[in-house]
Amino acid sequence: MYVCSCFGVTEQQVRQHADAGACTPRQIASACKAGTDCGGCVRRIQALLGRGACPRREASDVNALPLGADAGLADAA
Ligand code: FES
């Protein structure tokens, strides 16, 4: 199924780019131009990325915790 009709980009292609590390619509656009013409597909791309198409998103969220966050909680208890 096509996600971006301007460039003929399919849902599967978006998922492949996400698997290769693209986690934002901008990174998908860099990889295949999807979203860079009329922009009508950007929300669909965001929805695909939000549905777990990007396996690295969870890992980066975990790494976003500040160092020592656990220690701060322990001190407060
Ligand atoms: S449908 Fe993707 S840029 Fe137009």
Short mmCIF file of C-alpha atoms and ligand atoms in Angstrom, two decimals:
data_model
loop_
_atom_site.label_atom_id
_atom_site.label_comp_id
_atom_site.label_asym_id
_atom_site.label_seq_id
_atom_site.Cartn_x
_atom_site.Cartn_y
_atom_site.Cartn_z
CA MET A 1 0.00 0.00 0.00
CA TYR A 2 1.34 3.44 -0.91
CA VAL A 3 2.07 5.87 1.88
CA CYS A 4 3.44 8.62 -0.36
CA SER A 5 1.79 8.84 -3.76
CA CYS A 6 4.00 11.74 -4.87
CA PHE A 7 7.10 9.51 -4.82
CA GLY A 8 5.48 6.08 -4.93
CA VAL A 9 6.78 5.10 -1.50
CA THR A 10 5.09 2.12 0.12
CA GLU A 11 4.41 1.32 3.76
CA GLN A 12 6.93 -1.50 3.49
CA GLN A 13 9.63 0.88 2.25
CA VAL A 14 8.98 3.22 5.18
CA ARG A 15 9.30 0.27 7.56
CA GLN A 16 12.57 -0.77 5.91
CA HIS A 17 13.99 2.74 6.35
CA ALA A 18 12.79 2.70 9.97
CA ASP A 19 14.53 -0.65 10.49
CA ALA A 20 17.67 0.92 9.06
CA GLY A 21 17.53 3.64 11.71
CA ALA A 22 15.18 6.38 10.46
CA CYS A 23 13.06 7.38 13.47
CA THR A 24 11.46 10.63 12.33
CA PRO A 25 9.53 11.76 9.23
CA ARG A 26 12.52 13.98 8.37
CA GLN A 27 14.85 10.98 8.38
CA ILE A 28 12.38 9.03 6.24
CA ALA A 29 12.34 11.99 3.83
CA SER A 30 16.13 11.97 3.67
CA ALA A 31 16.08 8.29 2.82
CA CYS A 32 13.39 8.23 0.13
CA LYS A 33 11.95 11.78 -0.32
CA ALA A 34 8.55 10.73 1.09
CA GLY A 35 6.83 13.80 2.52
CA THR A 36 8.93 16.37 0.66
CA ASP A 37 6.43 17.32 -2.06
CA CYS A 38 2.81 17.93 -1.04
CA GLY A 39 3.36 16.79 2.56
CA GLY A 40 0.08 14.91 2.58
CA CYS A 41 1.74 11.70 3.73
CA VAL A 42 3.66 13.06 6.71
CA ARG A 43 0.91 12.14 9.20
CA ARG A 44 0.75 8.62 7.79
CA ILE A 45 4.53 8.32 8.14
CA GLN A 46 4.32 9.61 11.72
CA ALA A 47 1.62 7.04 12.44
CA LEU A 48 3.78 4.25 11.01
CA LEU A 49 6.76 5.33 13.08
CA GLY A 50 4.57 5.60 16.16
CA ARG A 51 3.35 2.02 15.71
CA GLY A 52 6.73 0.51 16.46
CA ALA A 53 8.18 0.72 12.96
CA CYS A 54 11.33 2.09 14.55
CA PRO A 55 12.91 -0.54 16.80
CA ARG A 56 15.45 1.90 18.21
CA ARG A 57 12.88 4.31 19.65
CA GLU A 58 12.45 2.33 22.90
CA ALA A 59 16.18 1.92 23.36
CA SER A 60 16.78 5.65 22.94
CA ASP A 61 13.99 6.41 25.45
CA VAL A 62 15.72 4.20 28.02
CA ASN A 63 19.02 5.93 27.35
CA ALA A 64 17.33 9.31 27.78
CA LEU A 65 17.12 8.79 31.56
CA PRO A 66 19.58 11.10 33.29
CA LEU A 67 22.53 9.42 34.93
CA GLY A 68 22.02 9.01 38.64
CA ALA A 69 18.23 9.19 38.44
CA ASP A 70 17.97 6.06 40.59
CA ALA A 71 20.36 7.48 43.16
CA GLY A 72 18.23 10.60 43.47
CA LEU A 73 15.16 8.51 44.22
CA ALA A 74 17.06 6.45 46.80
CA ASP A 75 18.20 9.61 48.58
CA ALA A 76 14.63 10.89 48.82
CA ALA A 77 13.39 7.67 50.50
S1 FES B 1 2.05 12.15 -0.78
FE1 FES B 1 4.04 12.21 0.05
S2 FES B 1 4.81 14.15 -0.49
FE2 FES B 1 2.86 14.04 -1.43
#
